[in-house]
PDB file of N, CA and C in Angstrom:
ATOM      1  N   UNK A 496     153.604 122.737 132.894  1.00 59.00           N
ATOM      2  CA  UNK A 496     152.697 123.871 132.910  1.00 59.00           C
ATOM      3  C   UNK A 496     152.306 124.176 134.345  1.00 59.00           C
ATOM      4  N   UNK A 497     152.153 125.430 134.623  1.00 84.00           N
ATOM      5  CA  UNK A 497     151.849 125.841 135.974  1.00 84.00           C
ATOM      6  C   UNK A 497     150.368 126.124 136.148  1.00 84.00           C
ATOM      7  N   UNK A 498     149.817 125.540 137.209  1.00 87.00           N
ATOM      8  CA  UNK A 498     148.457 125.804 137.627  1.00 87.00           C
ATOM      9  C   UNK A 498     148.545 126.579 138.924  1.00 87.00           C
ATOM     10  N   UNK A 499     147.747 127.621 139.051  1.00 92.00           N
ATOM     11  CA  UNK A 499     147.786 128.453 140.246  1.00 92.00           C
ATOM     12  C   UNK A 499     146.379 128.652 140.782  1.00 92.00           C
ATOM     13  N   UNK A 500     146.304 128.866 142.095  1.00 93.00           N
ATOM     14  CA  UNK A 500     145.050 129.280 142.703  1.00 93.00           C
ATOM     15  C   UNK A 500     145.320 130.477 143.608  1.00 93.00           C
ATOM     16  N   UNK A 501     144.304 131.294 143.743  1.00 94.00           N
ATOM     17  CA  UNK A 501     144.336 132.449 144.622  1.00 94.00           C
ATOM     18  C   UNK A 501     143.053 132.397 145.434  1.00 94.00           C
ATOM     19  N   UNK A 502     143.162 132.658 146.723  1.00 95.00           N
ATOM     20  CA  UNK A 502     142.005 132.650 147.596  1.00 95.00           C
ATOM     21  C   UNK A 502     141.782 134.040 148.157  1.00 95.00           C
ATOM     22  N   UNK A 503     140.562 134.513 148.078  1.00 95.00           N
ATOM     23  CA  UNK A 503     140.170 135.767 148.717  1.00 95.00           C
ATOM     24  C   UNK A 503     139.233 135.392 149.857  1.00 95.00           C
ATOM     25  N   UNK A 504     139.833 135.099 151.003  1.00 93.00           N
ATOM     26  CA  UNK A 504     139.063 134.615 152.144  1.00 93.00           C
ATOM     27  C   UNK A 504     138.482 133.252 151.846  1.00 93.00           C
ATOM     28  N   UNK A 505     137.312 133.000 152.398  1.00 93.00           N
ATOM     29  CA  UNK A 505     136.620 131.731 152.149  1.00 93.00           C
ATOM     30  C   UNK A 505     135.508 131.902 151.108  1.00 93.00           C
ATOM     31  N   UNK A 506     135.435 133.095 150.515  1.00 96.00           N
ATOM     32  CA  UNK A 506     134.357 133.364 149.574  1.00 96.00           C
ATOM     33  C   UNK A 506     134.736 133.135 148.110  1.00 96.00           C
ATOM     34  N   UNK A 507     135.946 133.534 147.735  1.00 97.00           N
ATOM     35  CA  UNK A 507     136.303 133.519 146.315  1.00 97.00           C
ATOM     36  C   UNK A 507     137.583 132.719 146.098  1.00 97.00           C
ATOM     37  N   UNK A 508     137.506 131.763 145.194  1.00 96.00           N
ATOM     38  CA  UNK A 508     138.670 131.015 144.748  1.00 96.00           C
ATOM     39  C   UNK A 508     138.897 131.304 143.276  1.00 96.00           C
ATOM     40  N   UNK A 509     140.132 131.558 142.913  1.00 96.00           N
ATOM     41  CA  UNK A 509     140.482 131.869 141.525  1.00 96.00           C
ATOM     42  C   UNK A 509     141.506 130.847 141.061  1.00 96.00           C
ATOM     43  N   UNK A 510     141.260 130.247 139.922  1.00 94.00           N
ATOM     44  CA  UNK A 510     142.218 129.308 139.346  1.00 94.00           C
ATOM     45  C   UNK A 510     142.721 129.876 138.030  1.00 94.00           C
ATOM     46  N   UNK A 511     144.017 129.691 137.779  1.00 92.00           N
ATOM     47  CA  UNK A 511     144.610 130.188 136.540  1.00 92.00           C
ATOM     48  C   UNK A 511     145.434 129.079 135.893  1.00 92.00           C
ATOM     49  N   UNK A 512     145.411 129.059 134.589  1.00 88.00           N
ATOM     50  CA  UNK A 512     146.162 128.060 133.833  1.00 88.00           C
ATOM     51  C   UNK A 512     146.611 128.660 132.505  1.00 88.00           C
ATOM     52  N   UNK A 513     147.761 128.207 132.000  1.00 86.00           N
ATOM     53  CA  UNK A 513     148.233 128.697 130.708  1.00 86.00           C
ATOM     54  C   UNK A 513     147.626 127.904 129.546  1.00 86.00           C
ATOM     55  N   UNK A 514     146.335 127.683 129.597  1.00 86.00           N
ATOM     56  CA  UNK A 514     145.626 126.879 128.598  1.00 86.00           C
ATOM     57  C   UNK A 514     144.279 127.527 128.297  1.00 86.00           C
ATOM     58  N   UNK A 515     143.629 127.007 127.285  1.00 87.00           N
ATOM     59  CA  UNK A 515     142.226 127.340 127.072  1.00 87.00           C
ATOM     60  C   UNK A 515     141.417 126.179 127.633  1.00 87.00           C
ATOM     61  N   UNK A 516     140.803 126.418 128.783  1.00 85.00           N
ATOM     62  CA  UNK A 516     139.991 125.399 129.435  1.00 85.00           C
ATOM     63  C   UNK A 516     138.608 125.357 128.794  1.00 85.00           C
ATOM     64  N   UNK A 517     138.087 124.167 128.579  1.00 85.00           N
ATOM     65  CA  UNK A 517     136.728 124.041 128.061  1.00 85.00           C
ATOM     66  C   UNK A 517     135.741 124.463 129.139  1.00 85.00           C
ATOM     67  N   UNK A 518     134.607 125.001 128.708  1.00 86.00           N
ATOM     68  CA  UNK A 518     133.615 125.454 129.676  1.00 86.00           C
ATOM     69  C   UNK A 518     133.101 124.307 130.537  1.00 86.00           C
ATOM     70  N   UNK A 519     133.045 123.103 129.992  1.00 86.00           N
ATOM     71  CA  UNK A 519     132.573 121.966 130.795  1.00 86.00           C
ATOM     72  C   UNK A 519     133.519 121.696 131.959  1.00 86.00           C
ATOM     73  N   UNK A 520     134.820 121.868 131.753  1.00 86.00           N
ATOM     74  CA  UNK A 520     135.780 121.703 132.834  1.00 86.00           C
ATOM     75  C   UNK A 520     135.593 122.800 133.883  1.00 86.00           C
ATOM     76  N   UNK A 521     135.413 124.019 133.445  1.00 89.00           N
ATOM     77  CA  UNK A 521     135.244 125.144 134.364  1.00 89.00           C
ATOM     78  C   UNK A 521     133.936 125.043 135.144  1.00 89.00           C
ATOM     79  N   UNK A 522     132.858 124.691 134.469  1.00 91.00           N
ATOM     80  CA  UNK A 522     131.559 124.579 135.139  1.00 91.00           C
ATOM     81  C   UNK A 522     131.590 123.463 136.174  1.00 91.00           C
ATOM     82  N   UNK A 523     132.200 122.338 135.843  1.00 92.00           N
ATOM     83  CA  UNK A 523     132.331 121.233 136.802  1.00 92.00           C
ATOM     84  C   UNK A 523     133.103 121.707 138.024  1.00 92.00           C
ATOM     85  N   UNK A 524     134.222 122.378 137.795  1.00 92.00           N
ATOM     86  CA  UNK A 524     135.057 122.845 138.890  1.00 92.00           C
ATOM     87  C   UNK A 524     134.302 123.833 139.778  1.00 92.00           C
ATOM     88  N   UNK A 525     133.564 124.736 139.178  1.00 93.00           N
ATOM     89  CA  UNK A 525     132.788 125.710 139.947  1.00 93.00           C
ATOM     90  C   UNK A 525     131.750 125.013 140.824  1.00 93.00           C
ATOM     91  N   UNK A 526     131.166 123.939 140.331  1.00 95.00           N
ATOM     92  CA  UNK A 526     130.171 123.195 141.099  1.00 95.00           C
ATOM     93  C   UNK A 526     130.762 122.375 142.233  1.00 95.00           C
ATOM     94  N   UNK A 527     132.024 121.966 142.114  1.00 96.00           N
ATOM     95  CA  UNK A 527     132.680 121.134 143.120  1.00 96.00           C
ATOM     96  C   UNK A 527     133.483 121.944 144.134  1.00 96.00           C
ATOM     97  N   UNK A 528     133.804 123.164 143.807  1.00 97.00           N
ATOM     98  CA  UNK A 528     134.668 123.997 144.637  1.00 97.00           C
ATOM     99  C   UNK A 528     134.028 124.293 145.991  1.00 97.00           C
ATOM    100  N   UNK A 529     134.846 124.355 147.044  1.00 97.00           N
ATOM    101  CA  UNK A 529     134.310 124.721 148.352  1.00 97.00           C
ATOM    102  C   UNK A 529     134.018 126.223 148.494  1.00 97.00           C
ATOM    103  N   UNK A 530     134.464 127.023 147.554  1.00 97.00           N
ATOM    104  CA  UNK A 530     134.265 128.469 147.617  1.00 97.00           C
ATOM    105  C   UNK A 530     132.875 128.858 147.116  1.00 97.00           C
ATOM    106  N   UNK A 531     132.361 129.967 147.651  1.00 96.00           N
ATOM    107  CA  UNK A 531     131.072 130.472 147.189  1.00 96.00           C
ATOM    108  C   UNK A 531     131.127 130.824 145.709  1.00 96.00           C
ATOM    109  N   UNK A 532     132.227 131.433 145.315  1.00 96.00           N
ATOM    110  CA  UNK A 532     132.447 131.820 143.919  1.00 96.00           C
ATOM    111  C   UNK A 532     133.813 131.291 143.497  1.00 96.00           C
ATOM    112  N   UNK A 533     133.852 130.623 142.366  1.00 96.00           N
ATOM    113  CA  UNK A 533     135.120 130.155 141.803  1.00 96.00           C
ATOM    114  C   UNK A 533     135.237 130.700 140.389  1.00 96.00           C
ATOM    115  N   UNK A 534     136.306 131.404 140.140  1.00 95.00           N
ATOM    116  CA  UNK A 534     136.556 131.994 138.830  1.00 95.00           C
ATOM    117  C   UNK A 534     137.707 131.254 138.165  1.00 95.00           C
ATOM    118  N   UNK A 535     137.559 130.979 136.891  1.00 92.00           N
ATOM    119  CA  UNK A 535     138.575 130.263 136.129  1.00 92.00           C
ATOM    120  C   UNK A 535     139.110 131.177 135.032  1.00 92.00           C
ATOM    121  N   UNK A 536     140.427 131.327 135.010  1.00 91.00           N
ATOM    122  CA  UNK A 536     141.071 132.152 134.001  1.00 91.00           C
ATOM    123  C   UNK A 536     142.064 131.314 133.203  1.00 91.00           C
ATOM    124  N   UNK A 537     141.952 131.377 131.900  1.00 86.00           N
ATOM    125  CA  UNK A 537     142.900 130.713 131.019  1.00 86.00           C
ATOM    126  C   UNK A 537     143.853 131.723 130.412  1.00 86.00           C
ATOM    127  N   UNK A 538     144.791 131.219 129.641  1.00 86.00           N
ATOM    128  CA  UNK A 538     145.781 132.049 128.942  1.00 86.00           C
ATOM    129  C   UNK A 538     146.661 132.858 129.896  1.00 86.00           C
ATOM    130  N   UNK A 539     146.869 132.380 131.102  1.00 86.00           N
ATOM    131  CA  UNK A 539     147.679 133.134 132.053  1.00 86.00           C
ATOM    132  C   UNK A 539     149.127 132.676 131.968  1.00 86.00           C
ATOM    133  N   UNK A 540     150.022 133.606 131.791  1.00 78.00           N
ATOM    134  CA  UNK A 540     151.462 133.375 131.722  1.00 78.00           C
ATOM    135  C   UNK A 540     151.900 132.552 130.520  1.00 78.00           C
ATOM    136  N   UNK A 541     151.073 132.407 129.537  1.00 75.00           N
ATOM    137  CA  UNK A 541     151.438 131.710 128.292  1.00 75.00           C
ATOM    138  C   UNK A 541     150.184 131.158 127.647  1.00 75.00           C
ATOM    139  N   UNK A 542     150.372 130.448 126.563  1.00 78.00           N
ATOM    140  CA  UNK A 542     149.279 129.706 125.928  1.00 78.00           C
ATOM    141  C   UNK A 542     149.846 128.371 125.511  1.00 78.00           C
ATOM    142  N   UNK A 543     149.490 127.349 126.257  1.00 77.00           N
ATOM    143  CA  UNK A 543     150.028 126.014 125.990  1.00 77.00           C
ATOM    144  C   UNK A 543     149.017 125.075 125.351  1.00 77.00           C
ATOM    145  N   UNK A 544     147.994 125.613 124.747  1.00 83.00           N
ATOM    146  CA  UNK A 544     147.062 124.778 124.008  1.00 83.00           C
ATOM    147  C   UNK A 544     145.717 124.607 124.684  1.00 83.00           C
ATOM    148  N   UNK A 545     144.911 123.783 124.057  1.00 87.00           N
ATOM    149  CA  UNK A 545     143.552 123.544 124.510  1.00 87.00           C
ATOM    150  C   UNK A 545     143.522 122.460 125.579  1.00 87.00           C
ATOM    151  N   UNK A 546     142.516 122.547 126.447  1.00 86.00           N
ATOM    152  CA  UNK A 546     142.254 121.506 127.445  1.00 86.00           C
ATOM    153  C   UNK A 546     140.833 121.013 127.204  1.00 86.00           C
ATOM    154  N   UNK A 547     140.658 120.140 126.225  1.00 86.00           N
ATOM    155  CA  UNK A 547     139.321 119.649 125.917  1.00 86.00           C
ATOM    156  C   UNK A 547     138.830 118.627 126.937  1.00 86.00           C
ATOM    157  N   UNK A 548     137.538 118.523 127.028  1.00 86.00           N
ATOM    158  CA  UNK A 548     136.920 117.509 127.874  1.00 86.00           C
ATOM    159  C   UNK A 548     137.006 116.149 127.176  1.00 86.00           C
ATOM    160  N   UNK A 549     136.748 115.095 127.924  1.00 87.00           N
ATOM    161  CA  UNK A 549     136.747 113.752 127.339  1.00 87.00           C
ATOM    162  C   UNK A 549     135.692 113.652 126.231  1.00 87.00           C
ATOM    163  N   UNK A 550     134.562 114.313 126.429  1.00 87.00           N
ATOM    164  CA  UNK A 550     133.501 114.287 125.417  1.00 87.00           C
ATOM    165  C   UNK A 550     133.966 114.940 124.116  1.00 87.00           C
ATOM    166  N   UNK A 551     134.800 115.960 124.211  1.00 87.00           N
ATOM    167  CA  UNK A 551     135.310 116.625 123.007  1.00 87.00           C
ATOM    168  C   UNK A 551     136.170 115.680 122.183  1.00 87.00           C
ATOM    169  N   UNK A 552     136.907 114.805 122.848  1.00 88.00           N
ATOM    170  CA  UNK A 552     137.699 113.811 122.119  1.00 88.00           C
ATOM    171  C   UNK A 552     136.781 112.824 121.400  1.00 88.00           C
ATOM    172  N   UNK A 553     135.715 112.418 122.063  1.00 88.00           N
ATOM    173  CA  UNK A 553     134.764 111.491 121.446  1.00 88.00           C
ATOM    174  C   UNK A 553     134.090 112.124 120.244  1.00 88.00           C
ATOM    175  N   UNK A 554     133.760 113.392 120.375  1.00 85.00           N
ATOM    176  CA  UNK A 554     133.096 114.118 119.304  1.00 85.00           C
ATOM    177  C   UNK A 554     134.052 114.398 118.145  1.00 85.00           C
ATOM    178  N   UNK A 555     135.345 114.521 118.459  1.00 83.00           N
ATOM    179  CA  UNK A 555     136.342 114.781 117.423  1.00 83.00           C
ATOM    180  C   UNK A 555     136.421 116.231 117.010  1.00 83.00           C
ATOM    181  N   UNK A 556     136.198 117.145 117.946  1.00 85.00           N
ATOM    182  CA  UNK A 556     136.208 118.564 117.611  1.00 85.00           C
ATOM    183  C   UNK A 556     137.630 119.059 117.323  1.00 85.00           C
ATOM    184  N   UNK A 557     137.710 120.231 116.772  1.00 89.00           N
ATOM    185  CA  UNK A 557     138.985 120.834 116.368  1.00 89.00           C
ATOM    186  C   UNK A 557     139.984 120.862 117.511  1.00 89.00           C
ATOM    187  N   UNK A 558     139.547 121.340 118.679  1.00 88.00           N
ATOM    188  CA  UNK A 558     140.448 121.499 119.820  1.00 88.00           C
ATOM    189  C   UNK A 558     141.035 120.164 120.265  1.00 88.00           C
ATOM    190  N   UNK A 559     140.250 119.104 120.206  1.00 86.00           N
ATOM    191  CA  UNK A 559     140.734 117.774 120.587  1.00 86.00           C
ATOM    192  C   UNK A 559     141.796 117.278 119.609  1.00 86.00           C
ATOM    193  N   UNK A 560     141.703 117.711 118.370  1.00 85.00           N
ATOM    194  CA  UNK A 560     142.692 117.317 117.372  1.00 85.00           C
ATOM    195  C   UNK A 560     143.957 118.165 117.419  1.00 85.00           C
ATOM    196  N   UNK A 561     143.911 119.290 118.138  1.00 86.00           N
ATOM    197  CA  UNK A 561     145.046 120.214 118.187  1.00 86.00           C
ATOM    198  C   UNK A 561     145.737 120.269 119.543  1.00 86.00           C
ATOM    199  N   UNK A 562     145.345 119.441 120.472  1.00 87.00           N
ATOM    200  CA  UNK A 562     145.928 119.500 121.810  1.00 87.00           C
ATOM    201  C   UNK A 562     147.069 118.502 121.948  1.00 87.00           C
ATOM    202  N   UNK A 563     147.928 118.753 122.915  1.00 84.00           N
ATOM    203  CA  UNK A 563     148.974 117.782 123.207  1.00 84.00           C
ATOM    204  C   UNK A 563     148.572 116.874 124.370  1.00 84.00           C
ATOM    205  N   UNK A 564     147.327 117.018 124.837  1.00 86.00           N
ATOM    206  CA  UNK A 564     146.805 116.170 125.908  1.00 86.00           C
ATOM    207  C   UNK A 564     146.156 114.910 125.346  1.00 86.00           C
ATOM    208  N   UNK A 565     146.137 113.897 126.161  1.00 87.00           N
ATOM    209  CA  UNK A 565     145.427 112.666 125.828  1.00 87.00           C
ATOM    210  C   UNK A 565     143.999 112.789 126.340  1.00 87.00           C
ATOM    211  N   UNK A 566     143.067 111.973 125.843  1.00 90.00           N
ATOM    212  CA  UNK A 566     141.714 111.985 126.407  1.00 90.00           C
ATOM    213  C   UNK A 566     141.775 111.783 127.922  1.00 90.00           C
ATOM    214  N   UNK A 567     141.019 112.572 128.634  1.00 88.00           N
ATOM    215  CA  UNK A 567     141.021 112.524 130.092  1.00 88.00           C
ATOM    216  C   UNK A 567     141.964 113.532 130.719  1.00 88.00           C
ATOM    217  N   UNK A 568     142.814 114.168 129.906  1.00 86.00           N
ATOM    218  CA  UNK A 568     143.757 115.154 130.428  1.00 86.00           C
ATOM    219  C   UNK A 568     143.059 116.363 131.032  1.00 86.00           C
ATOM    220  N   UNK A 569     141.980 116.790 130.406  1.00 86.00           N
ATOM    221  CA  UNK A 569     141.219 117.924 130.940  1.00 86.00           C
ATOM    222  C   UNK A 569     140.629 117.610 132.300  1.00 86.00           C
ATOM    223  N   UNK A 570     140.149 116.396 132.446  1.00 89.00           N
ATOM    224  CA  UNK A 570     139.583 115.985 133.725  1.00 89.00           C
ATOM    225  C   UNK A 570     140.668 115.860 134.798  1.00 89.00           C
ATOM    226  N   UNK A 571     141.862 115.437 134.398  1.00 89.00           N
ATOM    227  CA  UNK A 571     142.969 115.379 135.361  1.00 89.00           C
ATOM    228  C   UNK A 571     143.331 116.782 135.850  1.00 89.00           C
ATOM    229  N   UNK A 572     143.330 117.739 134.947  1.00 88.00           N
ATOM    230  CA  UNK A 572     143.635 119.118 135.334  1.00 88.00           C
ATOM    231  C   UNK A 572     142.550 119.662 136.251  1.00 88.00           C
ATOM    232  N   UNK A 573     141.279 119.424 135.941  1.00 89.00           N
ATOM    233  CA  UNK A 573     140.216 119.925 136.806  1.00 89.00           C
ATOM    234  C   UNK A 573     140.279 119.260 138.177  1.00 89.00           C
ATOM    235  N   UNK A 574     140.623 117.992 138.236  1.00 92.00           N
ATOM    236  CA  UNK A 574     140.770 117.304 139.526  1.00 92.00           C
ATOM    237  C   UNK A 574     141.921 117.891 140.331  1.00 92.00           C
ATOM    238  N   UNK A 575     143.025 118.210 139.671  1.00 92.00           N
ATOM    239  CA  UNK A 575     144.163 118.824 140.356  1.00 92.00           C
ATOM    240  C   UNK A 575     143.777 120.195 140.904  1.00 92.00           C
ATOM    241  N   UNK A 576     143.042 120.965 140.114  1.00 93.00           N
ATOM    242  CA  UNK A 576     142.552 122.251 140.599  1.00 93.00           C
ATOM    243  C   UNK A 576     141.681 122.062 141.837  1.00 93.00           C
ATOM    244  N   UNK A 577     140.817 121.062 141.823  1.00 95.00           N
ATOM    245  CA  UNK A 577     139.927 120.836 142.964  1.00 95.00           C
ATOM    246  C   UNK A 577     140.725 120.488 144.221  1.00 95.00           C
ATOM    247  N   UNK A 578     141.744 119.662 144.082  1.00 96.00           N
ATOM    248  CA  UNK A 578     142.607 119.340 145.222  1.00 96.00           C
ATOM    249  C   UNK A 578     143.255 120.622 145.754  1.00 96.00           C
ATOM    250  N   UNK A 579     143.757 121.441 144.859  1.00 95.00           N
ATOM    251  CA  UNK A 579     144.415 122.686 145.270  1.00 95.00           C
ATOM    252  C   UNK A 579     143.427 123.623 145.973  1.00 95.00           C
ATOM    253  N   UNK A 580     142.216 123.736 145.437  1.00 96.00           N
ATOM    254  CA  UNK A 580     141.202 124.593 146.056  1.00 96.00           C
ATOM    255  C   UNK A 580     140.828 124.083 147.441  1.00 96.00           C
ATOM    256  N   UNK A 581     140.618 122.783 147.563  1.00 96.00           N
ATOM    257  CA  UNK A 581     140.267 122.207 148.863  1.00 96.00           C
ATOM    258  C   UNK A 581     141.377 122.402 149.881  1.00 96.00           C
ATOM    259  N   UNK A 582     142.627 122.225 149.447  1.00 95.00           N
ATOM    260  CA  UNK A 582     143.763 122.431 150.349  1.00 95.00           C
ATOM    261  C   UNK A 582     143.842 123.888 150.811  1.00 95.00           C
ATOM    262  N   UNK A 583     143.628 124.820 149.910  1.00 94.00           N
ATOM    263  CA  UNK A 583     143.701 126.232 150.261  1.00 94.00           C
ATOM    264  C   UNK A 583     142.535 126.633 151.170  1.00 94.00           C
ATOM    265  N   UNK A 584     141.392 126.014 150.992  1.00 95.00           N
ATOM    266  CA  UNK A 584     140.182 126.362 151.744  1.00 95.00           C
ATOM    267  C   UNK A 584     140.309 125.981 153.219  1.00 95.00           C
ATOM    268  N   UNK A 585     141.108 124.975 153.532  1.00 89.00           N
ATOM    269  CA  UNK A 585     141.230 124.481 154.921  1.00 89.00           C
ATOM    270  C   UNK A 585     141.749 125.541 155.861  1.00 89.00           C
TER     271      UNK A 585
END
């Protein structure tokens, strides 16, 4: 699956993924991003399933039961996005 970022100067970072990202993943990423504004877009260039948070797996919600990710997969994706954002920001 492809993860992409777009930078509009040092003010706006945009991340895109072909998944449905949980809001907890997006909110965490927005708080950690070096950009003033970070926007997260899902369903880009396909739909490859849900990206639930680790807590969603513990709770046993629908999305956690329908994903092809293992617990912690959502956090790995958000961490990869953060690395990409930091690299682009330099």
